[in-house]
PDB file of C-alpha atoms in Angstrom:
ATOM      1  CA  MET A   1      92.183 112.596  63.481  1.00  0.00           C
ATOM      2  CA  ASN A   2      93.376 109.002  63.632  1.00  0.00           C
ATOM      3  CA  SER A   3      94.530 107.347  66.829  1.00  0.00           C
ATOM      4  CA  ARG A   4      98.182 107.372  65.771  1.00  0.00           C
ATOM      5  CA  SER A   5      98.239 111.147  65.324  1.00  0.00           C
ATOM      6  CA  GLU A   6      96.349 111.579  68.621  1.00  0.00           C
ATOM      7  CA  LEU A   7      98.936 109.423  70.394  1.00  0.00           C
ATOM      8  CA  HIS A   8     101.680 111.526  68.840  1.00  0.00           C
ATOM      9  CA  ARG A   9      99.953 114.691  70.105  1.00  0.00           C
ATOM     10  CA  LEU A  10      99.602 113.274  73.644  1.00  0.00           C
ATOM     11  CA  LEU A  11     103.205 112.064  73.786  1.00  0.00           C
ATOM     12  CA  GLY A  12     104.377 115.459  72.556  1.00  0.00           C
ATOM     13  CA  ALA A  13     102.291 117.123  75.267  1.00  0.00           C
ATOM     14  CA  VAL A  14     103.917 114.960  77.950  1.00  0.00           C
ATOM     15  CA  TRP A  15     107.467 115.679  76.779  1.00  0.00           C
ATOM     16  CA  GLY A  16     106.762 119.365  76.304  1.00  0.00           C
ATOM     17  CA  HIS A  17     105.223 119.690  79.755  1.00  0.00           C
ATOM     18  CA  LEU A  18     108.119 117.892  81.416  1.00  0.00           C
ATOM     19  CA  GLU A  19     110.596 120.130  79.577  1.00  0.00           C
ATOM     20  CA  ASP A  20     108.710 123.314  80.530  1.00  0.00           C
ATOM     21  CA  HIS A  21     108.275 122.488  84.228  1.00  0.00           C
ATOM     22  CA  ARG A  22     110.501 121.113  86.929  1.00  0.00           C
ATOM     23  CA  LEU A  23     108.305 118.240  88.077  1.00  0.00           C
ATOM     24  CA  PRO A  24     108.858 115.122  90.166  1.00  0.00           C
ATOM     25  CA  GLU A  25     109.571 112.166  87.951  1.00  0.00           C
ATOM     26  CA  PRO A  26     106.378 110.188  87.350  1.00  0.00           C
ATOM     27  CA  TRP A  27     106.082 106.554  88.329  1.00  0.00           C
ATOM     28  CA  LEU A  28     103.729 105.794  85.434  1.00  0.00           C
ATOM     29  CA  VAL A  29     102.587 107.755  82.387  1.00  0.00           C
ATOM     30  CA  ALA A  30      99.749 106.501  80.204  1.00  0.00           C
ATOM     31  CA  CYS A  31      98.275 108.187  77.160  1.00  0.00           C
ATOM     32  CA  GLU A  32      94.580 107.453  76.881  1.00  0.00           C
ATOM     33  CA  VAL A  33      93.963 108.087  73.200  1.00  0.00           C
ATOM     34  CA  TYR A  34      90.221 107.416  73.420  1.00  0.00           C
ATOM     35  CA  ARG A  35      89.850 110.089  76.141  1.00  0.00           C
ATOM     36  CA  SER A  36      92.522 112.393  74.722  1.00  0.00           C
ATOM     37  CA  GLU A  37      94.062 112.517  78.185  1.00  0.00           C
ATOM     38  CA  VAL A  38      97.388 111.821  79.875  1.00  0.00           C
ATOM     39  CA  GLU A  39      97.395 109.844  83.114  1.00  0.00           C
ATOM     40  CA  VAL A  40     100.314 110.281  85.515  1.00  0.00           C
ATOM     41  CA  GLN A  41     100.905 108.251  88.668  1.00  0.00           C
ATOM     42  CA  ILE A  42     103.309 109.801  91.154  1.00  0.00           C
ATOM     43  CA  GLY A  43     106.104 107.757  92.653  1.00  0.00           C
ATOM     44  CA  PRO A  44     106.352 106.197  96.084  1.00  0.00           C
ATOM     45  CA  GLY A  45     107.422 108.100  99.163  1.00  0.00           C
ATOM     46  CA  SER A  46     106.200 109.415 102.470  1.00  0.00           C
ATOM     47  CA  PRO A  47     102.681 110.893 102.584  1.00  0.00           C
ATOM     48  CA  VAL A  48     104.144 114.414 102.707  1.00  0.00           C
ATOM     49  CA  ALA A  49     106.438 113.708  99.743  1.00  0.00           C
ATOM     50  CA  ARG A  50     103.577 112.229  97.730  1.00  0.00           C
ATOM     51  CA  LEU A  51     101.361 115.237  98.446  1.00  0.00           C
ATOM     52  CA  ALA A  52     104.236 117.556  97.502  1.00  0.00           C
ATOM     53  CA  SER A  53     104.545 115.736  94.169  1.00  0.00           C
ATOM     54  CA  LEU A  54     100.827 116.119  93.547  1.00  0.00           C
ATOM     55  CA  LEU A  55     101.054 119.814  94.382  1.00  0.00           C
ATOM     56  CA  ALA A  56     103.946 120.362  91.967  1.00  0.00           C
ATOM     57  CA  TRP A  57     101.919 118.790  89.189  1.00  0.00           C
ATOM     58  CA  ALA A  58      98.752 120.679  90.201  1.00  0.00           C
ATOM     59  CA  TYR A  59     100.525 124.032  90.077  1.00  0.00           C
ATOM     60  CA  SER A  60     101.854 123.216  86.608  1.00  0.00           C
ATOM     61  CA  LEU A  61      98.345 122.692  85.210  1.00  0.00           C
ATOM     62  CA  GLU A  62      95.579 125.092  84.292  1.00  0.00           C
ATOM     63  CA  GLU A  63      92.119 124.786  85.846  1.00  0.00           C
ATOM     64  CA  ALA A  64      93.385 122.178  88.290  1.00  0.00           C
ATOM     65  CA  THR A  65      90.912 120.531  90.643  1.00  0.00           C
ATOM     66  CA  VAL A  66      91.423 117.872  93.300  1.00  0.00           C
ATOM     67  CA  ARG A  67      89.342 114.852  94.182  1.00  0.00           C
ATOM     68  CA  TRP A  68      89.829 112.803  97.322  1.00  0.00           C
ATOM     69  CA  ARG A  69      88.447 109.292  97.373  1.00  0.00           C
ATOM     70  CA  ARG A  70      88.614 106.843 100.204  1.00  0.00           C
ATOM     71  CA  LEU A  71      88.875 103.547  98.412  1.00  0.00           C
ATOM     72  CA  ASP A  72      88.556 101.264 101.424  1.00  0.00           C
ATOM     73  CA  ILE A  73      89.340 101.236 105.125  1.00  0.00           C
ATOM     74  CA  ARG A  74      93.066 101.863 104.541  1.00  0.00           C
ATOM     75  CA  SER A  75      93.500 104.006 101.397  1.00  0.00           C
ATOM     76  CA  LEU A  76      93.034 107.685 100.582  1.00  0.00           C
ATOM     77  CA  HIS A  77      93.401 108.322  96.867  1.00  0.00           C
ATOM     78  CA  THR A  78      94.072 111.857  95.575  1.00  0.00           C
ATOM     79  CA  THR A  79      93.602 112.842  91.941  1.00  0.00           C
ATOM     80  CA  VAL A  80      94.443 116.170  90.326  1.00  0.00           C
ATOM     81  CA  HIS A  81      92.675 116.988  87.056  1.00  0.00           C
ATOM     82  CA  GLY A  82      93.876 119.838  84.858  1.00  0.00           C
ATOM     83  CA  ARG A  83      94.995 120.935  81.419  1.00  0.00           C
ATOM     84  CA  ILE A  84      98.109 122.265  79.806  1.00  0.00           C
ATOM     85  CA  PRO A  85      97.903 125.371  77.574  1.00  0.00           C
ATOM     86  CA  ALA A  86      97.773 123.157  74.459  1.00  0.00           C
ATOM     87  CA  GLY A  87      94.441 121.820  75.741  1.00  0.00           C
ATOM     88  CA  VAL A  88      95.538 118.293  76.654  1.00  0.00           C
ATOM     89  CA  GLY A  89      93.954 117.004  79.845  1.00  0.00           C
ATOM     90  CA  PHE A  90      96.110 115.521  82.580  1.00  0.00           C
ATOM     91  CA  ARG A  91      94.990 113.269  85.440  1.00  0.00           C
ATOM     92  CA  VAL A  92      97.679 112.963  88.117  1.00  0.00           C
ATOM     93  CA  TYR A  93      97.124 110.649  91.067  1.00  0.00           C
ATOM     94  CA  GLY A  94      98.605 108.955  94.076  1.00  0.00           C
ATOM     95  CA  GLY A  95      97.512 107.503  97.369  1.00  0.00           C
ATOM     96  CA  ILE A  96      98.445 107.439 101.017  1.00  0.00           C
ATOM     97  CA  ASP A  97      97.410 105.287 103.927  1.00  0.00           C
ATOM     98  CA  PHE A  98      94.185 106.734 105.336  1.00  0.00           C
ATOM     99  CA  THR A  99      95.538 106.741 108.894  1.00  0.00           C
ATOM    100  CA  ASP A 100      98.308 109.085 107.703  1.00  0.00           C
ATOM    101  CA  SER A 101      95.647 111.692 106.849  1.00  0.00           C
ATOM    102  CA  ARG A 102      95.155 112.219 110.622  1.00  0.00           C
ATOM    103  CA  GLY A 103      91.410 112.743 110.132  1.00  0.00           C
ATOM    104  CA  LEU A 104      91.942 115.871 108.030  1.00  0.00           C
ATOM    105  CA  VAL A 105      89.997 114.368 105.120  1.00  0.00           C
ATOM    106  CA  PRO A 106      86.987 112.861 106.907  1.00  0.00           C
ATOM    107  CA  LEU A 107      85.644 110.366 104.384  1.00  0.00           C
ATOM    108  CA  GLU A 108      83.950 107.029 104.870  1.00  0.00           C
ATOM    109  CA  PRO A 109      85.057 104.091 102.674  1.00  0.00           C
ATOM    110  CA  GLY A 110      83.669 104.608  99.167  1.00  0.00           C
ATOM    111  CA  ASP A 111      83.119 108.380  99.609  1.00  0.00           C
ATOM    112  CA  THR A 112      84.621 111.077  97.397  1.00  0.00           C
ATOM    113  CA  GLU A 113      85.049 114.808  97.836  1.00  0.00           C
ATOM    114  CA  VAL A 114      86.060 117.555  95.425  1.00  0.00           C
ATOM    115  CA  ALA A 115      88.615 120.046  96.741  1.00  0.00           C
ATOM    116  CA  THR A 116      90.752 122.920  95.538  1.00  0.00           C
ATOM    117  CA  VAL A 117      94.485 122.968  95.009  1.00  0.00           C
ATOM    118  CA  GLU A 118      94.662 125.350  97.965  1.00  0.00           C
ATOM    119  CA  GLU A 119      92.971 122.757 100.185  1.00  0.00           C
ATOM    120  CA  LEU A 120      95.479 120.162  99.008  1.00  0.00           C
ATOM    121  CA  HIS A 121      98.255 122.607  99.882  1.00  0.00           C
ATOM    122  CA  ILE A 122      96.832 123.143 103.372  1.00  0.00           C
ATOM    123  CA  PHE A 123      96.505 119.371 103.851  1.00  0.00           C
ATOM    124  CA  HIS A 124     100.140 118.936 102.805  1.00  0.00           C
ATOM    125  CA  ASP A 125     101.327 121.700 105.140  1.00  0.00           C
ATOM    126  CA  LEU A 126      99.438 120.291 108.134  1.00  0.00           C
ATOM    127  CA  LEU A 127     100.884 116.810 107.574  1.00  0.00           C
ATOM    128  CA  ALA A 128     104.374 118.271 107.083  1.00  0.00           C
ATOM    129  CA  GLU A 129     104.032 120.255 110.304  1.00  0.00           C
ATOM    130  CA  HIS A 130     102.991 117.111 112.182  1.00  0.00           C
ATOM    131  CA  GLU A 131     105.903 115.197 110.630  1.00  0.00           C
ATOM    132  CA  VAL A 132     108.366 117.807 111.914  1.00  0.00           C
ATOM    133  CA  GLN A 133     106.852 117.731 115.407  1.00  0.00           C
ATOM    134  CA  SER A 134     107.060 113.937 115.628  1.00  0.00           C
TER     135      SER A 134
END
């Protein structure tokens, strides 16, 4: 398969997935032909809104897993990896300020942790509950 036909396949996967699912509009979409993967960056918003966007994408993918990574003192980066039924891999990511995590993801700068979609959902719900109480 040449790179042009692989790009066509990836672009078709993106459009098909967006047509099949009601998903938050992505901020950035990149097709990585060499990895046969689609990269999606979620848009800006509050920490709760960003986590909700990640959850929507996670629930639309098969075999979804979550990875938290504390990039530095201030940033918590969340990535969802999964596939669509056609077999194309998706990597969906976004970040929040680490202080907004309220200590619920206890990572030191440079550390990573693998989590489930359910754990991401719980994290979202706890932050949303705190947001309502504030």
